[in-house]
Amino acid sequence: MTPLQIIFILVAAMTLGAGLMVVTARNLVHSALWLILALFGVAIVYVLLQAGFLAVVQVVIYIGAIAILMIFAIMLTRNIATESGPRFSENWSWALVIALVLFGTLAWMLSGWEGIAAQAPAISPRFDTVRELGLALVSPDGFVLAFEVASVLLLAALIGALVIAWDRR
Amino acid sequence: MPNDLWLSIGAILPIIVLAVWACLLLLVDLFIPAQRKGWTASLAAVGLLITLAVILSRLGQSQSGFGGMVMVDNFANFLSILLLASGLAAIALSHDYLQRTGIERGEYYVLLLFSISGMMLMGMASDLIMVFLALELLSIPLYVLAGIAVPRLNSEEAAIKYFLLGAFASGFLVYGTALVYGASGSTSIAKIVQVIQAGQHNLTLLLAGAGLILVGLGFKVAVAPFHMWTPDVYQGAPSSVTAFMAVGAKAAGFAALLRIFVLAFPVVSLDMTPVLWSVAALTMILGNFVAIAQKNIKRLLAYSSIAHAGYILMALTPYGQSNVSADSVASALFYLVAYALTNFAAWAVVIALEQADERGLELSDYAGLGRKQPALAAAMTVAMLSFTGVPPTLGFVGKFFLFRTVIEGGFIGLALIGVLTSLVSAYYYLRVVVIMYMQEGEPVVRRDGWLYATAFVSSIGVVALSIFAGPLIALASRAILNLF
């Protein structure tokens, strides 16, 4: 086992554990804090995949903006951070079985694939990830349409959020 | 600017027109006083008509754009026209209904336009990333529209249920996309096909990806066992939204399923066909049998929409047989048209009878409609007969076409389940007709020109198009999926 693999296993375990705590923690603020840890784990996975820029973006946007926004929203909403009622539906054991079966099937399918043990090819140090990413986002043969549609999507979501949340009195 | 960029922009011009119109409408709506939101509705309808004109002016061309991100072929144009027409019907159903239930707001129409542009994009998307983005663009406005009647509790419930399960479904779709990317090294359908033809794909991963994509889109089109949200959402959302959602989300979801499966996944058809077979059979059986127990017309139509999703999915079952797959596409498209027309006729009558505080939605409220409002009752009867699949209605022609495709594919058992469940469905559809004509009652009916017009145009269309079905079938048969 290479050091990289050991690091990956540790990070993956941390991310999964934190993700589990997000849904099981009794206090919503604690959930949000665990979420930050889980998102940080994902950022480390990006680093392991040699996608340093995406790791920075992950930290800045998901932890720096979204998670903090969630904590603010929780703290500004009355009576939401305290415990109220059961957090799991009574069918949680069924959900667990289905999730485990699904995971087992996917893991079994993937274990039969020769690529599972392949090493990631090293990226040449002259390869500029940020430049390539930027070009891909705006080149007509790349993802410019996806980029534009995503902005329309965000506009629609923004209008939708206002429609739902606007106080009509 | 390079020439092919202009060509690409030209290919998606209808969507650009619609999205820009929606943005402008948002601004114009600011200056329209609250009592005159009818102007916003008319302007939204004008936007749809302009988009329709743009599409009609360039019919017949087939063009891919943005390096294979979108494919504007006959299939996409067929769906775009269906979706724009559905949007017009939805606006006709909405205006008076929203006004009298006190939930009319200009943003309603803006969100409707955004949702339609997402649906049109879904029909064109030939890259899995575009499929995902289009799905979100169509879904997010629908989540909001389902909840636009806040603070009415069941509208909120509908919105939150739809949102949570929709987000869950998107997760499946993204996971499936990731696995397909892992299997083939690309998200573009054309490139995936190239890789598969060269034999460089990984079959296991591709199969897992195809399965997860089916689950993700199965949630959107409401096939069993991913239908649980449908009755609550259809019941809780404002009726005009439900009428549109039932057609639009289904048409878009099936568009993506058809394009992805027929073009990219014939290689896994050996494993996927039994899955599709059982999902279609389960959906038809469950939708039709549970509908029998419903007392509320909106829930009844919700289960009916689940059942019809099963019928359409049935056409997809033989997608892997290259001599049948063209018929699969054609019969699914044809049935979507039949379903859309029938659906709008039925919902127009439902909206005409709906009262404030959600009264007038029980089946018993339809008693006496045949005597008091013979025209509306006739429209409803036509819709119910078409849902059942009785000639001379479009539902009959559509089902005939579907069953023929399934039998051509060699799935006689599945076709048999389809016929038998249609017989079962006759029980609850015809019960509505019986209540309207045979029982005494004093139904309260809202008089509104646009509502009546939608009911009559749709129901006359259902009958007339079934008698002269040839051109429509020819159109559906020409709506072939293009790869390049």
XYZ file of C-alpha atoms in Angstrom:
653
model
C 0.000 0.000 0.000
C 1.409 3.368 -0.973
C 1.385 6.307 1.447
C -1.123 8.003 -0.859
C -3.545 5.126 -0.452
C -3.177 5.184 3.338
C -3.885 8.916 3.365
C -6.885 8.374 1.108
C -8.343 5.699 3.380
C -7.928 7.904 6.444
C -9.501 10.904 4.702
C -12.351 8.829 3.303
C -13.084 7.366 6.733
C -13.055 10.851 8.244
C -15.385 12.211 5.542
C -17.829 9.332 5.867
C -17.794 9.524 9.673
C -18.422 13.257 9.562
C -21.219 12.729 7.034
C -22.810 10.197 9.367
C -22.578 12.672 12.242
C -24.297 15.345 10.134
C -27.481 13.297 10.010
C -27.293 11.806 13.500
C -26.206 14.801 15.599
C -28.967 15.984 17.925
C -28.146 19.655 17.649
C -28.466 21.336 14.243
C -25.471 23.584 14.891
C -23.371 20.503 15.569
C -24.671 19.003 12.299
C -23.512 22.073 10.432
C -20.079 21.875 12.073
C -19.748 18.196 11.142
C -20.748 19.153 7.607
C -17.755 21.484 7.470
C -15.496 18.579 8.377
C -17.098 16.392 5.682
C -16.675 19.123 3.065
C -13.069 19.558 4.152
C -12.525 15.830 3.620
C -13.795 16.200 0.056
C -11.337 19.062 -0.453
C -8.491 16.756 0.600
C -9.718 14.130 -1.878
C -9.450 16.790 -4.597
C -5.846 17.418 -3.523
C -5.115 13.693 -3.716
C -6.549 13.740 -7.252
C -4.080 16.535 -8.126
C -6.898 19.034 -8.552
C -5.509 21.727 -6.288
C -7.611 24.541 -7.693
C -10.848 22.632 -7.136
C -9.736 21.923 -3.569
C -9.311 25.655 -2.961
C -12.691 26.350 -4.562
C -14.244 23.668 -2.388
C -12.867 25.253 0.775
C -13.681 28.822 -0.212
C -17.197 28.235 -1.509
C -18.557 25.238 0.344
C -16.925 25.873 3.711
C -16.347 29.606 3.488
C -19.738 30.522 2.106
C -22.347 27.787 2.099
C -21.647 26.148 5.453
C -21.276 29.510 7.175
C -24.526 30.675 5.590
C -26.223 27.559 6.925
C -24.945 28.231 10.438
C -26.225 31.795 10.238
C -29.598 30.566 8.982
C -29.831 28.055 11.832
C -28.881 30.619 14.456
C -31.257 33.254 13.121
C -34.215 30.870 13.015
C -36.085 30.541 16.280
C -36.430 27.158 18.004
C -34.767 25.244 15.216
C -31.490 24.352 16.919
C -33.168 22.548 19.797
C -34.308 18.996 19.560
C -37.894 18.426 18.502
C -39.493 15.077 17.838
C -37.903 11.952 16.382
C -35.307 12.503 13.715
C -35.705 9.185 11.926
C -38.778 7.752 10.304
C -39.792 4.337 11.601
C -38.662 2.800 8.298
C -35.010 3.625 8.874
C -34.025 -0.030 9.214
C -35.443 -0.756 5.752
C -33.618 2.238 4.355
C -30.407 0.923 5.923
C -30.889 -2.498 4.327
C -31.569 -0.990 0.890
C -28.604 1.371 1.185
C -26.287 -1.469 2.208
C -27.516 -3.712 -0.608
C -27.046 -0.911 -3.134
C -23.571 -0.154 -1.800
C -22.660 -3.849 -1.747
C -23.801 -4.333 -5.343
C -21.896 -1.301 -6.594
C -18.781 -2.268 -4.632
C -18.984 -5.812 -5.962
C -19.404 -4.571 -9.542
C -16.474 -2.190 -9.170
C -14.233 -4.815 -7.574
C -14.388 -6.838 -10.781
C -13.005 -3.946 -12.791
C -9.291 -3.971 -13.623
C -9.087 -0.171 -13.316
C -9.787 -0.352 -9.606
C -6.117 -1.045 -8.810
C -4.669 1.304 -11.429
C -2.328 4.096 -10.361
C -3.177 7.627 -11.371
C -0.811 8.827 -14.111
C 1.375 11.714 -13.023
C 0.442 15.089 -14.490
C 3.276 17.000 -16.115
C 4.332 19.950 -13.935
C 3.884 22.243 -16.920
C 0.182 21.369 -17.157
C -1.712 24.435 -15.974
C -4.949 23.155 -14.381
C -6.489 26.571 -13.799
C -5.835 27.634 -17.390
C -7.285 24.409 -18.790
C -10.313 24.672 -16.528
C -10.920 28.266 -17.557
C -10.618 27.444 -21.238
C -12.956 24.468 -20.901
C -15.579 26.626 -19.218
C -15.719 29.257 -21.955
C -14.748 27.462 -25.156
C -17.670 26.771 -27.507
C -16.642 23.154 -27.864
C -16.232 22.844 -24.129
C -18.689 23.670 -21.431
C -19.813 27.193 -22.288
C -23.421 26.119 -22.765
C -23.418 24.222 -19.474
C -21.912 27.303 -17.839
C -24.646 29.560 -19.235
C -27.451 27.161 -18.402
C -26.115 26.943 -14.858
C -26.413 30.718 -14.560
C -30.003 30.681 -15.821
C -30.658 27.875 -13.355
C -29.261 29.933 -10.494
C -31.391 32.914 -11.529
C -34.498 30.723 -11.529
C -33.541 29.342 -8.114
C -33.004 32.879 -6.799
C -36.430 34.032 -8.005
C -37.958 30.858 -6.607
C -36.385 31.372 -3.195
C -37.739 34.914 -3.065
C -41.220 33.800 -4.121
C -41.283 31.237 -1.313
C -39.665 33.338 1.389
C -41.068 36.815 0.725
C -43.276 38.039 3.536
C -46.535 39.056 1.920
C -47.955 41.208 4.707
C -16.291 35.025 -33.938
C -15.902 31.545 -35.366
C -18.627 30.441 -37.673
C -19.579 27.254 -35.838
C -20.248 29.247 -32.684
C -22.941 31.147 -34.581
C -24.310 27.847 -35.834
C -24.384 26.517 -32.283
C -26.161 29.612 -31.034
C -28.594 29.265 -33.921
C -29.306 25.693 -32.906
C -30.472 26.659 -29.438
C -32.036 29.965 -30.512
C -35.546 28.948 -29.341
C -34.275 28.356 -25.810
C -32.317 31.614 -25.818
C -35.433 33.481 -26.949
C -37.537 31.878 -24.223
C -35.005 32.426 -21.420
C -34.372 36.049 -22.428
C -38.107 36.643 -22.666
C -38.525 35.211 -19.157
C -35.843 37.564 -17.803
C -37.440 40.579 -19.500
C -40.872 39.528 -18.273
C -39.504 39.545 -14.734
C -38.582 43.213 -15.164
C -41.758 44.214 -16.989
C -43.835 42.506 -14.321
C -42.540 45.037 -11.770
C -44.507 47.763 -13.525
C -47.729 45.796 -13.873
C -50.118 46.536 -10.981
C -51.216 43.615 -8.830
C -54.808 43.640 -10.137
C -53.656 43.431 -13.748
C -51.460 40.346 -13.703
C -53.447 39.158 -16.698
C -50.989 41.230 -18.739
C -48.106 39.181 -17.406
C -49.972 36.018 -18.361
C -50.599 37.321 -21.882
C -46.987 38.433 -22.266
C -45.792 34.998 -21.151
C -48.089 33.435 -23.744
C -46.683 35.799 -26.391
C -43.189 34.634 -25.444
C -44.208 31.025 -25.943
C -45.785 31.871 -29.312
C -42.629 33.678 -30.493
C -40.519 30.688 -29.457
C -42.936 28.426 -31.285
C -42.605 30.586 -34.406
C -38.803 30.387 -34.201
C -38.977 26.594 -34.022
C -41.526 26.302 -36.825
C -39.418 28.515 -39.084
C -36.512 26.077 -38.894
C -38.232 22.716 -38.853
C -36.622 19.824 -40.630
C -33.038 20.898 -40.033
C -31.002 18.754 -37.785
C -27.992 20.240 -36.132
C -25.713 19.591 -33.231
C -24.213 22.448 -31.295
C -21.535 23.336 -28.760
C -19.310 20.395 -29.506
C -22.104 17.845 -29.140
C -23.705 19.298 -26.005
C -27.063 19.667 -27.715
C -28.646 17.958 -30.699
C -31.518 19.789 -32.328
C -33.164 17.094 -34.420
C -36.754 16.242 -35.306
C -37.127 14.500 -31.968
C -36.145 17.646 -30.063
C -38.364 19.865 -32.225
C -41.348 17.550 -31.802
C -40.959 17.703 -28.029
C -40.368 21.454 -28.003
C -43.609 22.037 -29.876
C -45.480 19.721 -27.503
C -43.988 21.500 -24.482
C -44.724 24.995 -25.801
C -48.315 24.010 -26.535
C -48.561 22.569 -23.022
C -47.190 25.828 -21.663
C -49.898 27.785 -23.505
C -52.575 25.461 -22.136
C -51.110 25.841 -18.645
C -51.280 29.636 -18.865
C -54.881 29.428 -20.090
C -55.714 27.258 -17.085
C -53.769 29.399 -14.630
C -54.883 32.999 -14.875
C -58.446 32.854 -13.590
C -57.666 30.021 -11.165
C -54.754 31.863 -9.551
C -56.789 35.047 -9.293
C -59.746 33.538 -7.530
C -57.601 31.476 -5.156
C -55.621 34.623 -4.342
C -52.197 33.288 -5.258
C -51.593 35.143 -8.495
C -48.125 36.643 -8.743
C -46.140 37.681 -11.784
C -43.267 35.364 -10.866
C -45.557 32.401 -11.476
C -45.411 32.952 -15.232
C -41.692 33.728 -15.205
C -40.954 30.471 -13.400
C -43.240 28.637 -15.792
C -41.213 29.956 -18.747
C -37.926 28.958 -17.094
C -39.286 25.494 -16.462
C -40.373 25.129 -20.089
C -36.950 26.224 -21.333
C -35.424 23.528 -19.100
C -37.804 20.940 -20.532
C -36.970 21.941 -24.108
C -33.282 21.723 -23.286
C -33.870 18.248 -21.900
C -35.230 17.145 -25.271
C -32.099 18.459 -26.991
C -29.489 17.453 -24.439
C -27.038 15.008 -25.931
C -24.516 15.196 -23.155
C -25.164 13.790 -19.710
C -24.031 17.048 -18.102
C -26.651 18.923 -20.104
C -29.253 16.338 -19.114
C -28.488 17.039 -15.460
C -28.544 20.833 -15.854
C -31.748 20.733 -17.903
C -33.349 18.505 -15.294
C -32.502 20.994 -12.562
C -33.643 23.944 -14.662
C -37.026 22.324 -15.187
C -37.359 21.008 -11.641
C -36.430 23.954 -9.448
C -39.161 26.244 -10.853
C -41.612 23.353 -10.487
C -40.702 22.906 -6.800
C -41.446 26.577 -6.256
C -44.645 26.518 -8.325
C -45.900 23.545 -6.299
C -45.459 25.639 -3.176
C -46.657 28.957 -4.557
C -49.868 28.723 -2.518
C -47.994 29.213 0.791
C -49.096 29.477 3.552
C -51.605 26.794 2.560
C -50.213 23.782 4.374
C -50.615 21.067 1.774
C -49.068 23.258 -0.901
C -46.034 23.654 1.360
C -46.046 19.917 1.943
C -46.167 19.282 -1.796
C -43.269 21.648 -2.433
C -41.017 20.227 0.271
C -41.776 16.607 -0.664
C -41.172 17.277 -4.334
C -37.988 19.168 -3.537
C -36.499 16.525 -1.227
C -37.299 13.581 -3.481
C -36.278 15.549 -6.558
C -32.910 16.323 -4.994
C -32.580 12.658 -4.061
C -33.348 11.656 -7.652
C -30.797 14.141 -9.000
C -28.232 12.426 -6.785
C -28.940 9.115 -8.505
C -28.687 10.751 -11.925
C -25.338 12.361 -11.104
C -23.974 9.138 -9.648
C -25.071 7.270 -12.769
C -23.483 9.926 -14.975
C -20.215 9.593 -13.046
C -20.196 5.824 -13.522
C -20.959 6.134 -17.241
C -18.105 8.623 -17.487
C -15.885 6.123 -15.725
C -16.999 3.377 -18.098
C -16.515 5.312 -21.324
C -14.317 8.332 -20.579
C -16.916 10.803 -21.807
C -20.276 12.296 -20.946
C -21.170 13.091 -24.550
C -23.604 10.555 -25.970
C -21.923 10.626 -29.389
C -18.516 9.915 -27.845
C -19.930 7.221 -25.560
C -21.336 5.510 -28.656
C -17.926 5.744 -30.369
C -16.188 4.188 -27.373
C -18.752 1.400 -27.199
C -18.436 0.679 -30.925
C -14.674 0.481 -30.539
C -15.205 -1.943 -27.661
C -13.185 0.175 -25.229
C -15.914 0.550 -22.631
C -16.277 -1.140 -19.276
C -19.526 -3.065 -19.358
C -20.029 -3.446 -15.593
C -19.640 0.243 -14.892
C -21.829 1.144 -17.863
C -24.552 -1.169 -16.601
C -24.430 0.293 -13.093
C -24.514 3.803 -14.569
C -27.466 2.990 -16.815
C -29.350 1.559 -13.850
C -28.753 4.630 -11.711
C -29.741 6.985 -14.552
C -32.957 4.997 -14.916
C -33.651 5.442 -11.190
C -32.934 9.179 -11.313
C -35.171 9.842 -14.306
C -37.703 7.274 -13.065
C -38.347 9.540 -10.084
C -39.078 12.439 -12.424
C -41.521 10.578 -14.635
C -43.062 8.871 -11.580
C -42.752 5.175 -12.339
C -43.132 2.635 -9.531
C -41.325 2.084 -7.182
C -40.227 5.728 -7.414
C -43.718 7.203 -7.480
C -44.386 7.753 -3.770
C -44.247 11.524 -3.996
C -46.734 11.820 -6.868
C -50.162 11.657 -5.159
C -49.246 14.098 -2.384
C -47.539 16.543 -4.715
C -50.292 16.424 -7.333
C -52.910 16.927 -4.652
C -51.157 19.662 -2.711
C -49.884 21.765 -5.614
C -52.274 24.311 -7.158
C -54.293 22.478 -9.827
C -52.992 24.591 -12.700
C -49.430 23.688 -11.693
C -50.299 20.012 -11.398
C -51.840 19.982 -14.859
C -48.645 21.384 -16.328
C -46.322 19.274 -14.207
C -48.081 16.059 -15.178
C -47.355 16.699 -18.855
C -44.143 18.701 -18.870
C -42.053 16.791 -16.361
C -43.107 13.478 -17.880
C -42.415 14.537 -21.458
C -38.984 15.906 -20.523
C -38.064 12.894 -18.411
C -39.029 10.448 -21.128
C -37.210 12.550 -23.718
C -33.960 12.117 -21.806
C -34.631 8.420 -21.149
C -35.347 7.776 -24.829
C -32.326 9.667 -26.122
C -29.867 8.185 -23.633
C -31.114 4.607 -23.741
C -31.890 4.239 -27.436
C -28.653 5.869 -28.571
C -26.066 5.011 -25.950
C -27.209 1.960 -24.031
C -28.301 -0.760 -26.498
C -25.132 -2.576 -25.416
C -26.551 -3.192 -21.943
C -30.054 -4.004 -23.199
C -29.695 -7.664 -22.268
C -29.625 -6.665 -18.610
C -31.720 -3.499 -18.771
C -34.685 -4.943 -20.683
C -35.834 -7.201 -17.813
C -35.507 -4.231 -15.443
C -37.579 -2.002 -17.732
C -40.076 -4.824 -18.197
C -40.659 -5.236 -14.472
C -40.710 -1.498 -13.720
C -43.276 -0.920 -16.495
C -45.430 -3.856 -15.372
C -45.266 -2.831 -11.707
C -46.121 0.785 -12.577
C -49.145 -0.134 -14.678
C -50.480 -2.558 -12.077
C -49.858 -0.337 -9.074
C -51.065 2.905 -10.665
C -54.290 1.436 -11.938
C -55.194 -0.646 -8.896
C -54.497 2.047 -6.303
C -56.440 4.583 -8.395
C -59.584 2.516 -7.828
C -59.603 3.412 -4.134
C -59.314 7.175 -4.664
C -62.160 9.510 -3.731
C -60.376 12.762 -4.562
C -60.181 13.633 -8.252
C -56.665 15.083 -7.984
C -55.342 11.924 -6.328
C -57.185 9.821 -8.890
C -55.527 11.713 -11.728
C -52.173 11.412 -9.921
C -52.389 7.628 -9.836
C -53.661 7.695 -13.402
C -50.553 9.657 -14.398
C -48.386 7.002 -12.718
C -50.196 4.319 -14.713
C -49.655 6.225 -17.961
C -45.959 6.607 -17.191
C -45.961 2.811 -17.023
C -47.551 2.558 -20.468
C -44.964 4.892 -21.970
C -42.105 3.064 -20.259
C -43.492 -0.122 -21.787
C -42.552 1.256 -25.209
C -38.980 1.663 -24.020
C -38.640 -2.017 -23.073
C -37.604 -3.244 -26.555
C -35.219 -0.282 -27.020
C -32.233 -2.536 -27.623
C -33.648 -4.168 -30.768
C -32.498 -1.960 -33.593
C -35.500 -2.773 -35.807
C -38.005 -1.811 -33.090
C -36.271 1.099 -31.377
C -37.509 3.652 -33.933
C -41.050 2.519 -33.189
C -40.305 2.771 -29.469
C -39.448 6.428 -29.890
C -42.372 7.154 -32.213
C -44.988 5.417 -30.088
C -43.716 7.026 -26.879
C -43.842 10.479 -28.487
C -47.287 9.839 -29.912
C -48.565 8.687 -26.555
C -47.110 11.768 -24.884
C -49.180 13.932 -27.244
C -52.284 11.863 -26.541
C -51.629 12.046 -22.808
C -51.006 15.809 -22.917
C -54.252 16.622 -24.751
C -56.336 14.284 -22.598
C -54.690 15.559 -19.453
C -55.424 19.210 -20.186
C -59.067 18.435 -21.027
C -59.475 16.631 -17.692
C -57.657 19.239 -15.601
C -59.591 22.113 -17.186
C -62.799 20.514 -15.921
C -61.224 19.824 -12.509
C -60.184 23.467 -12.224
C -63.630 24.645 -13.326
C -65.189 22.699 -10.457
C -62.594 23.499 -7.807
C -63.756 25.899 -5.098
C -61.831 27.929 -2.552
C -60.242 25.966 0.307
C -59.978 22.912 -1.920
C -63.637 22.100 -1.920
C -65.229 20.633 -5.019
C -62.483 18.063 -5.534
C -64.289 14.945 -4.335
C -65.759 12.609 -6.919
C -69.179 13.172 -5.371
C -68.934 16.871 -6.286
C -69.234 15.835 -9.934
C -72.767 14.516 -9.416
C -75.250 16.230 -11.683
C -72.633 17.826 -13.930
C -74.101 16.059 -16.945
C -77.398 17.868 -16.496
C -76.144 21.253 -15.327
C -73.146 21.683 -17.622
C -73.530 19.224 -20.505
C -70.598 20.681 -22.439
C -68.108 20.394 -19.580
C -69.372 16.925 -18.728
C -68.887 15.917 -22.360
C -65.306 17.204 -22.291
C -64.633 15.235 -19.109
C -66.221 12.129 -20.615
C -63.990 12.370 -23.672
C -60.956 12.740 -21.397
C -61.940 9.726 -19.290
C -62.585 7.592 -22.383
C -59.239 8.639 -23.829
C -57.431 7.801 -20.570
C -59.096 4.391 -20.661
C -58.226 3.897 -24.312
C -61.675 3.619 -25.874
C -62.108 4.546 -29.560
C -62.601 7.073 -31.078
C -60.100 8.896 -28.877
C -56.416 9.650 -29.123
C -55.771 7.513 -26.056
C -56.957 4.476 -27.996
C -54.714 5.155 -30.989
C -51.796 5.836 -28.666
C -52.260 2.635 -26.713
C -52.712 0.648 -29.921
C -49.403 2.029 -31.214
C -47.691 1.266 -27.884
C -48.979 -2.301 -27.670
C -48.003 -2.940 -31.277
C -44.447 -1.775 -30.568
C -44.212 -3.963 -27.476
C -45.513 -7.023 -29.349
C -43.104 -6.341 -32.227
C -40.361 -6.436 -29.613
C -41.622 -9.850 -28.555
C -42.941 -8.926 -25.112
C -46.434 -10.332 -25.420
C -46.732 -10.830 -21.661
C -46.065 -7.150 -21.023
C -48.580 -6.090 -23.671
C -51.107 -8.399 -22.021
C -50.507 -6.751 -18.633
C -51.018 -3.400 -20.370
C -54.343 -4.461 -21.869
C -55.593 -6.014 -18.635
C -54.653 -2.990 -16.516
C -56.405 -0.764 -19.082
C -59.519 -2.816 -18.460
C -59.090 -2.271 -14.722
C -58.672 1.449 -15.310
C -62.038 1.533 -17.097
C -63.605 0.953 -13.678
C -62.429 4.173 -12.073
C -62.475 6.347 -15.173
C -65.992 5.359 -16.103
C -67.085 5.791 -12.488
C -66.448 9.520 -12.948
C -68.659 9.468 -16.046
C -71.369 7.533 -14.202
C -71.321 9.994 -11.296
C -71.592 12.940 -13.692
C -74.591 11.596 -15.582
C -76.396 9.165 -13.291
C -76.321 10.891 -9.917
C -78.315 13.913 -8.840
C -76.420 16.896 -7.559
C -75.850 20.623 -7.727
C -72.252 21.117 -8.848
C -70.839 24.621 -8.531
C -69.001 25.541 -11.707
C -66.695 28.459 -12.336
C -67.358 30.184 -15.626
C -64.205 31.298 -17.379
C -63.671 31.538 -21.115
C -60.069 30.355 -21.179
C -60.881 27.371 -18.995
C -63.743 26.336 -21.233
C -61.678 26.940 -24.354
C -58.898 24.677 -23.051
C -61.377 21.955 -22.129
C -63.106 22.062 -25.509
C -60.075 22.483 -27.731
C -58.293 19.611 -25.980
C -61.261 17.266 -25.988
C -62.149 18.049 -29.607
C -58.482 17.524 -30.441
C -58.548 14.159 -28.679
C -61.424 12.976 -30.871
C -60.487 14.695 -34.140
C -56.836 13.682 -34.070
C -57.809 10.078 -33.417
C -59.932 10.011 -36.561
C -57.242 11.738 -38.627
C -54.281 10.237 -36.763
C -52.212 9.600 -39.899
C -50.307 12.903 -40.085
C -49.545 12.879 -36.356
C -48.249 9.303 -36.533
C -46.154 10.272 -39.545
C -44.756 13.232 -37.613
C -43.933 11.059 -34.616
C -42.308 8.463 -36.867
C -40.148 11.153 -38.471
C -39.005 12.404 -35.062
C -35.901 10.276 -35.173
C -33.022 10.664 -32.795
C -29.875 11.882 -34.502
C -26.489 11.018 -33.131
C -24.273 13.489 -34.999
